[in-house]
Amino acid sequence: MNIIIMGPPGSGKGTQGRNITQNHPYIGIITGEMLRAESESGTELGDDIKSIIDAGNLVPDDMINNAMDAHLTDLEVPSGAGILFDGYPRTLNQATYLDGILTIDKVILLEMNEEDLITRILKRGGQSGREDDKDIDIIKNRMEVYKTDTAPVADHYNSQQKLFKINADRSINEVYNEILTLI
Ligand code: AMP
């Protein structure tokens, strides 16, 4: 089964995604981590990606779709295992691109209100060292980008009856246990 875990910034996708891939037969594809690694590579492309991430904007669809295509072509998925996407697709264009490459079975949407998310991210900013977690204006921009570009991805999968909504405003374990009932 191939799944997508999505939700606004701070909703806990990364934490839940890691829990799932460490304990269940899923190979994680985490675009935020892939892009952060590239942004530290010291190349010109890396520097461009870094300034996009630090501003809280999205890297261009073509770049991410091509990278995803190459990554999926090289990926060896053991039989019985699935893929867990975290951070992709983040736009409708990315979702239709992914639909053309492989079948997604379930999309898990972590929901939480914006004010609580911002408090959570600012707390995380102290620990994660992520530039995009430290500045309130950048966090608010990421929220706007989520609402404008990424929320339609949830509607897209809802219309395919693949969307499952989970209340993310609970303990890590409570959220995790509910996710386990779906995967
Ligand atoms: P995340 O760790 O998922 O919060 O991602 C961190 C940042 O990486 C985002 O704010 C974007 O700048 C960039 N990013 C991650 N995934 C994507 C994607 N699928 N499309 C475009 N930009 C992305």
PDB file of C-alpha atoms and ligand atoms in Angstrom:
ATOM      1  CA  MET A   1       0.000   0.000   0.000  1.00  0.00           C
ATOM      2  CA  ASN A   2       1.332   3.459  -0.904  1.00  0.00           C
ATOM      3  CA  ILE A   3       0.361   6.284   1.396  1.00  0.00           C
ATOM      4  CA  ILE A   4       0.758  10.020   1.673  1.00  0.00           C
ATOM      5  CA  ILE A   5       0.946  11.729   5.010  1.00  0.00           C
ATOM      6  CA  MET A   6       0.053  15.390   4.735  1.00  0.00           C
ATOM      7  CA  GLY A   7      -0.961  18.343   6.841  1.00  0.00           C
ATOM      8  CA  PRO A   8      -0.074  21.950   7.527  1.00  0.00           C
ATOM      9  CA  PRO A   9       3.378  22.898   8.832  1.00  0.00           C
ATOM     10  CA  GLY A  10       3.777  21.727  12.431  1.00  0.00           C
ATOM     11  CA  SER A  11       1.041  19.086  12.283  1.00  0.00           C
ATOM     12  CA  GLY A  12       3.549  16.304  13.003  1.00  0.00           C
ATOM     13  CA  LYS A  13       3.903  14.612   9.593  1.00  0.00           C
ATOM     14  CA  GLY A  14       7.638  14.170  10.056  1.00  0.00           C
ATOM     15  CA  THR A  15       7.353  12.598  13.507  1.00  0.00           C
ATOM     16  CA  GLN A  16       4.519  10.299  12.496  1.00  0.00           C
ATOM     17  CA  GLY A  17       6.181   9.404   9.202  1.00  0.00           C
ATOM     18  CA  ARG A  18       9.381   8.408  11.020  1.00  0.00           C
ATOM     19  CA  ASN A  19       7.413   6.305  13.535  1.00  0.00           C
ATOM     20  CA  ILE A  20       5.672   4.478  10.729  1.00  0.00           C
ATOM     21  CA  THR A  21       8.753   3.770   8.620  1.00  0.00           C
ATOM     22  CA  GLN A  22      10.751   2.608  11.670  1.00  0.00           C
ATOM     23  CA  ASN A  23       8.118   0.122  12.764  1.00  0.00           C
ATOM     24  CA  HIS A  24       6.237  -0.927   9.649  1.00  0.00           C
ATOM     25  CA  PRO A  25       7.213  -2.034   6.144  1.00  0.00           C
ATOM     26  CA  TYR A  26       7.152   1.363   4.460  1.00  0.00           C
ATOM     27  CA  ILE A  27       9.937   3.125   2.632  1.00  0.00           C
ATOM     28  CA  GLY A  28       9.806   6.822   3.465  1.00  0.00           C
ATOM     29  CA  ILE A  29      10.239   9.502   0.837  1.00  0.00           C
ATOM     30  CA  ILE A  30      10.626  12.768   2.689  1.00  0.00           C
ATOM     31  CA  THR A  31      11.050  15.666   0.296  1.00  0.00           C
ATOM     32  CA  GLY A  32      11.803  18.246   3.009  1.00  0.00           C
ATOM     33  CA  GLU A  33      14.782  16.169   4.174  1.00  0.00           C
ATOM     34  CA  MET A  34      15.950  15.501   0.619  1.00  0.00           C
ATOM     35  CA  LEU A  35      15.805  19.217  -0.164  1.00  0.00           C
ATOM     36  CA  ARG A  36      17.502  20.237   3.079  1.00  0.00           C
ATOM     37  CA  ALA A  37      20.344  17.800   2.294  1.00  0.00           C
ATOM     38  CA  GLU A  38      20.672  19.294  -1.196  1.00  0.00           C
ATOM     39  CA  SER A  39      20.586  22.816   0.270  1.00  0.00           C
ATOM     40  CA  GLU A  40      23.683  22.002   2.329  1.00  0.00           C
ATOM     41  CA  SER A  41      25.614  20.570  -0.618  1.00  0.00           C
ATOM     42  CA  GLY A  42      27.362  23.860  -1.372  1.00  0.00           C
ATOM     43  CA  THR A  43      26.310  23.774  -5.041  1.00  0.00           C
ATOM     44  CA  GLU A  44      24.581  26.640  -6.805  1.00  0.00           C
ATOM     45  CA  LEU A  45      21.398  24.581  -6.966  1.00  0.00           C
ATOM     46  CA  GLY A  46      21.734  23.898  -3.237  1.00  0.00           C
ATOM     47  CA  ASP A  47      22.037  27.613  -2.511  1.00  0.00           C
ATOM     48  CA  ASP A  48      18.943  28.358  -4.611  1.00  0.00           C
ATOM     49  CA  ILE A  49      16.971  25.669  -2.778  1.00  0.00           C
ATOM     50  CA  LYS A  50      18.147  26.999   0.578  1.00  0.00           C
ATOM     51  CA  SER A  51      16.879  30.493  -0.119  1.00  0.00           C
ATOM     52  CA  ILE A  52      13.488  29.108  -1.207  1.00  0.00           C
ATOM     53  CA  ILE A  53      13.133  26.920   1.907  1.00  0.00           C
ATOM     54  CA  ASP A  54      14.339  29.653   4.258  1.00  0.00           C
ATOM     55  CA  ALA A  55      11.700  32.013   2.846  1.00  0.00           C
ATOM     56  CA  GLY A  56       8.976  29.397   3.378  1.00  0.00           C
ATOM     57  CA  ASN A  57       8.173  29.067  -0.325  1.00  0.00           C
ATOM     58  CA  LEU A  58       7.909  25.937  -2.469  1.00  0.00           C
ATOM     59  CA  VAL A  59      10.624  24.788  -4.842  1.00  0.00           C
ATOM     60  CA  PRO A  60       9.316  24.707  -8.448  1.00  0.00           C
ATOM     61  CA  ASP A  61       7.075  21.777  -9.426  1.00  0.00           C
ATOM     62  CA  ASP A  62       9.227  20.755 -12.407  1.00  0.00           C
ATOM     63  CA  MET A  63      12.313  20.420 -10.257  1.00  0.00           C
ATOM     64  CA  ILE A  64      10.613  18.348  -7.586  1.00  0.00           C
ATOM     65  CA  ASN A  65       8.625  16.212 -10.045  1.00  0.00           C
ATOM     66  CA  ASN A  66      11.736  15.327 -12.049  1.00  0.00           C
ATOM     67  CA  ALA A  67      13.662  14.517  -8.872  1.00  0.00           C
ATOM     68  CA  MET A  68      10.777  12.337  -7.700  1.00  0.00           C
ATOM     69  CA  ASP A  69      10.581  10.519 -11.010  1.00  0.00           C
ATOM     70  CA  ALA A  70      14.321   9.726 -10.873  1.00  0.00           C
ATOM     71  CA  HIS A  71      14.109   8.700  -7.240  1.00  0.00           C
ATOM     72  CA  LEU A  72      11.151   6.359  -7.820  1.00  0.00           C
ATOM     73  CA  THR A  73      12.830   4.797 -10.853  1.00  0.00           C
ATOM     74  CA  ASP A  74      15.884   3.892  -8.745  1.00  0.00           C
ATOM     75  CA  LEU A  75      13.921   2.843  -5.689  1.00  0.00           C
ATOM     76  CA  GLU A  76      13.758  -0.841  -4.870  1.00  0.00           C
ATOM     77  CA  VAL A  77      10.651  -1.629  -2.882  1.00  0.00           C
ATOM     78  CA  PRO A  78      10.789  -5.076  -1.252  1.00  0.00           C
ATOM     79  CA  SER A  79       7.723  -7.203  -1.909  1.00  0.00           C
ATOM     80  CA  GLY A  80       5.125  -6.609   0.769  1.00  0.00           C
ATOM     81  CA  ALA A  81       6.417  -3.108   1.478  1.00  0.00           C
ATOM     82  CA  GLY A  82       4.828   0.188   0.506  1.00  0.00           C
ATOM     83  CA  ILE A  83       5.946   3.764   0.051  1.00  0.00           C
ATOM     84  CA  LEU A  84       5.159   6.544   2.476  1.00  0.00           C
ATOM     85  CA  PHE A  85       5.327  10.053   1.022  1.00  0.00           C
ATOM     86  CA  ASP A  86       5.916  12.888   3.462  1.00  0.00           C
ATOM     87  CA  GLY A  87       5.917  16.403   2.024  1.00  0.00           C
ATOM     88  CA  TYR A  88       4.981  15.332  -1.494  1.00  0.00           C
ATOM     89  CA  PRO A  89       2.758  16.107  -3.334  1.00  0.00           C
ATOM     90  CA  ARG A  90       2.415  19.678  -2.147  1.00  0.00           C
ATOM     91  CA  THR A  91       0.604  21.131  -5.169  1.00  0.00           C
ATOM     92  CA  LEU A  92      -2.135  19.883  -7.502  1.00  0.00           C
ATOM     93  CA  ASN A  93       0.422  19.736 -10.290  1.00  0.00           C
ATOM     94  CA  GLN A  94       2.602  17.410  -8.177  1.00  0.00           C
ATOM     95  CA  ALA A  95      -0.430  15.267  -7.263  1.00  0.00           C
ATOM     96  CA  THR A  96      -1.449  14.705 -10.870  1.00  0.00           C
ATOM     97  CA  TYR A  97       2.174  13.989 -11.758  1.00  0.00           C
ATOM     98  CA  LEU A  98       2.416  11.378  -8.997  1.00  0.00           C
ATOM     99  CA  ASP A  99      -0.922   9.852 -10.013  1.00  0.00           C
ATOM    100  CA  GLY A 100       0.632   9.280 -13.435  1.00  0.00           C
ATOM    101  CA  ILE A 101       3.566   7.353 -11.983  1.00  0.00           C
ATOM    102  CA  LEU A 102       2.064   5.194  -9.255  1.00  0.00           C
ATOM    103  CA  THR A 103      -1.128   4.378  -7.416  1.00  0.00           C
ATOM    104  CA  ILE A 104      -1.738   6.023  -4.075  1.00  0.00           C
ATOM    105  CA  ASP A 105      -4.000   3.999  -1.796  1.00  0.00           C
ATOM    106  CA  LYS A 106      -4.558   6.286   1.174  1.00  0.00           C
ATOM    107  CA  VAL A 107      -3.898   9.888   2.084  1.00  0.00           C
ATOM    108  CA  ILE A 108      -3.728  10.739   5.758  1.00  0.00           C
ATOM    109  CA  LEU A 109      -4.455  14.379   6.567  1.00  0.00           C
ATOM    110  CA  LEU A 110      -3.300  15.654   9.964  1.00  0.00           C
ATOM    111  CA  GLU A 111      -5.577  18.521  10.995  1.00  0.00           C
ATOM    112  CA  MET A 112      -5.009  21.206  13.606  1.00  0.00           C
ATOM    113  CA  ASN A 113      -5.882  24.874  14.003  1.00  0.00           C
ATOM    114  CA  GLU A 114      -3.429  27.487  12.811  1.00  0.00           C
ATOM    115  CA  GLU A 115      -2.806  29.294  16.101  1.00  0.00           C
ATOM    116  CA  ASP A 116      -1.801  26.069  17.861  1.00  0.00           C
ATOM    117  CA  LEU A 117       0.370  25.075  14.915  1.00  0.00           C
ATOM    118  CA  ILE A 118       2.281  28.346  15.082  1.00  0.00           C
ATOM    119  CA  THR A 119       2.903  27.882  18.819  1.00  0.00           C
ATOM    120  CA  ARG A 120       4.132  24.342  18.140  1.00  0.00           C
ATOM    121  CA  ILE A 121       6.481  25.396  15.346  1.00  0.00           C
ATOM    122  CA  LEU A 122       8.012  28.249  17.351  1.00  0.00           C
ATOM    123  CA  LYS A 123       8.706  25.752  20.133  1.00  0.00           C
ATOM    124  CA  ARG A 124      10.231  23.340  17.619  1.00  0.00           C
ATOM    125  CA  GLY A 125      12.306  26.185  16.117  1.00  0.00           C
ATOM    126  CA  GLY A 126      14.363  26.287  19.269  1.00  0.00           C
ATOM    127  CA  GLN A 127      15.266  22.623  18.898  1.00  0.00           C
ATOM    128  CA  SER A 128      15.183  21.839  15.176  1.00  0.00           C
ATOM    129  CA  GLY A 129      17.603  24.550  14.111  1.00  0.00           C
ATOM    130  CA  ARG A 130      15.450  25.050  11.019  1.00  0.00           C
ATOM    131  CA  GLU A 131      15.601  28.652   9.833  1.00  0.00           C
ATOM    132  CA  ASP A 132      12.037  28.374   8.549  1.00  0.00           C
ATOM    133  CA  ASP A 133      10.828  27.448  12.074  1.00  0.00           C
ATOM    134  CA  LYS A 134      12.173  30.560  13.782  1.00  0.00           C
ATOM    135  CA  ASP A 135      10.578  33.588  12.166  1.00  0.00           C
ATOM    136  CA  ILE A 136       6.889  34.269  12.648  1.00  0.00           C
ATOM    137  CA  ASP A 137       6.505  35.945   9.230  1.00  0.00           C
ATOM    138  CA  ILE A 138       8.077  32.965   7.474  1.00  0.00           C
ATOM    139  CA  ILE A 139       5.889  30.529   9.427  1.00  0.00           C
ATOM    140  CA  LYS A 140       2.806  32.565   8.447  1.00  0.00           C
ATOM    141  CA  ASN A 141       3.931  32.484   4.815  1.00  0.00           C
ATOM    142  CA  ARG A 142       4.247  28.685   4.994  1.00  0.00           C
ATOM    143  CA  MET A 143       0.672  28.547   6.363  1.00  0.00           C
ATOM    144  CA  GLU A 144      -0.557  30.680   3.446  1.00  0.00           C
ATOM    145  CA  VAL A 145       1.335  28.519   0.934  1.00  0.00           C
ATOM    146  CA  TYR A 146      -0.243  25.456   2.535  1.00  0.00           C
ATOM    147  CA  LYS A 147      -3.760  26.902   2.273  1.00  0.00           C
ATOM    148  CA  THR A 148      -3.343  28.118  -1.303  1.00  0.00           C
ATOM    149  CA  ASP A 149      -1.228  25.371  -2.887  1.00  0.00           C
ATOM    150  CA  THR A 150      -1.368  22.257  -0.712  1.00  0.00           C
ATOM    151  CA  ALA A 151      -4.911  22.137   0.730  1.00  0.00           C
ATOM    152  CA  PRO A 152      -6.298  21.504  -2.807  1.00  0.00           C
ATOM    153  CA  VAL A 153      -4.225  18.283  -2.832  1.00  0.00           C
ATOM    154  CA  ALA A 154      -6.402  17.008   0.051  1.00  0.00           C
ATOM    155  CA  ASP A 155      -9.562  17.878  -1.936  1.00  0.00           C
ATOM    156  CA  HIS A 156      -8.099  16.084  -4.949  1.00  0.00           C
ATOM    157  CA  TYR A 157      -7.690  12.826  -3.001  1.00  0.00           C
ATOM    158  CA  ASN A 158     -10.983  13.332  -1.170  1.00  0.00           C
ATOM    159  CA  SER A 159     -12.770  13.243  -4.501  1.00  0.00           C
ATOM    160  CA  GLN A 160     -11.055   9.880  -5.125  1.00  0.00           C
ATOM    161  CA  GLN A 161     -12.322   8.642  -1.713  1.00  0.00           C
ATOM    162  CA  LYS A 162      -8.742   8.200  -0.521  1.00  0.00           C
ATOM    163  CA  LEU A 163      -8.602  10.913   2.135  1.00  0.00           C
ATOM    164  CA  PHE A 164      -8.621  10.097   5.873  1.00  0.00           C
ATOM    165  CA  LYS A 165      -8.631  13.013   8.314  1.00  0.00           C
ATOM    166  CA  ILE A 166      -7.020  12.745  11.719  1.00  0.00           C
ATOM    167  CA  ASN A 167      -7.131  15.215  14.607  1.00  0.00           C
ATOM    168  CA  ALA A 168      -3.445  16.065  15.127  1.00  0.00           C
ATOM    169  CA  ASP A 169      -4.030  18.108  18.282  1.00  0.00           C
ATOM    170  CA  ARG A 170      -3.371  15.140  20.553  1.00  0.00           C
ATOM    171  CA  SER A 171      -0.355  13.297  21.901  1.00  0.00           C
ATOM    172  CA  ILE A 172       2.084  11.733  19.432  1.00  0.00           C
ATOM    173  CA  ASN A 173       0.967   8.279  20.560  1.00  0.00           C
ATOM    174  CA  GLU A 174      -2.752   8.941  20.208  1.00  0.00           C
ATOM    175  CA  VAL A 175      -2.269  10.243  16.681  1.00  0.00           C
ATOM    176  CA  TYR A 176       0.045   7.342  15.842  1.00  0.00           C
ATOM    177  CA  ASN A 177      -2.432   4.743  17.106  1.00  0.00           C
ATOM    178  CA  GLU A 178      -5.167   6.197  14.952  1.00  0.00           C
ATOM    179  CA  ILE A 179      -2.865   6.167  11.921  1.00  0.00           C
ATOM    180  CA  LEU A 180      -2.118   2.497  12.577  1.00  0.00           C
ATOM    181  CA  THR A 181      -5.807   1.663  12.205  1.00  0.00           C
ATOM    182  CA  LEU A 182      -5.587   2.988   8.637  1.00  0.00           C
ATOM    183  CA  ILE A 183      -2.370   1.479   7.366  1.00  0.00           C
TER     184      ILE A 183
HETATM  185  P1  AMP B   1       8.988  20.126   5.223  1.00  0.00           P
HETATM  186  O1  AMP B   1      10.184  19.555   5.932  1.00  0.00           O
HETATM  187  O2  AMP B   1       8.098  19.075   4.632  1.00  0.00           O
HETATM  188  O3  AMP B   1       8.254  21.128   6.074  1.00  0.00           O
HETATM  189  O4  AMP B   1       9.585  20.934   3.968  1.00  0.00           O
HETATM  190  C1  AMP B   1      10.458  22.034   4.159  1.00  0.00           C
HETATM  191  C2  AMP B   1      10.480  22.907   2.926  1.00  0.00           C
HETATM  192  O5  AMP B   1      10.992  22.173   1.804  1.00  0.00           O
HETATM  193  C3  AMP B   1       9.144  23.439   2.466  1.00  0.00           C
HETATM  194  O6  AMP B   1       8.729  24.582   3.180  1.00  0.00           O
HETATM  195  C4  AMP B   1       9.445  23.750   0.998  1.00  0.00           C
HETATM  196  O7  AMP B   1      10.220  24.934   0.898  1.00  0.00           O
HETATM  197  C5  AMP B   1      10.337  22.596   0.604  1.00  0.00           C
HETATM  198  N1  AMP B   1       9.546  21.446   0.096  1.00  0.00           N
HETATM  199  C6  AMP B   1       9.385  20.224   0.687  1.00  0.00           C
HETATM  200  N2  AMP B   1       8.632  19.412  -0.071  1.00  0.00           N
HETATM  201  C7  AMP B   1       8.299  20.132  -1.167  1.00  0.00           C
HETATM  202  C8  AMP B   1       7.516  19.866  -2.327  1.00  0.00           C
HETATM  203  N3  AMP B   1       6.894  18.684  -2.490  1.00  0.00           N
HETATM  204  N4  AMP B   1       7.387  20.846  -3.256  1.00  0.00           N
HETATM  205  C9  AMP B   1       7.998  22.023  -3.107  1.00  0.00           C
HETATM  206  N5  AMP B   1       8.737  22.368  -2.042  1.00  0.00           N
HETATM  207  C10 AMP B   1       8.894  21.424  -1.076  1.00  0.00           C
END
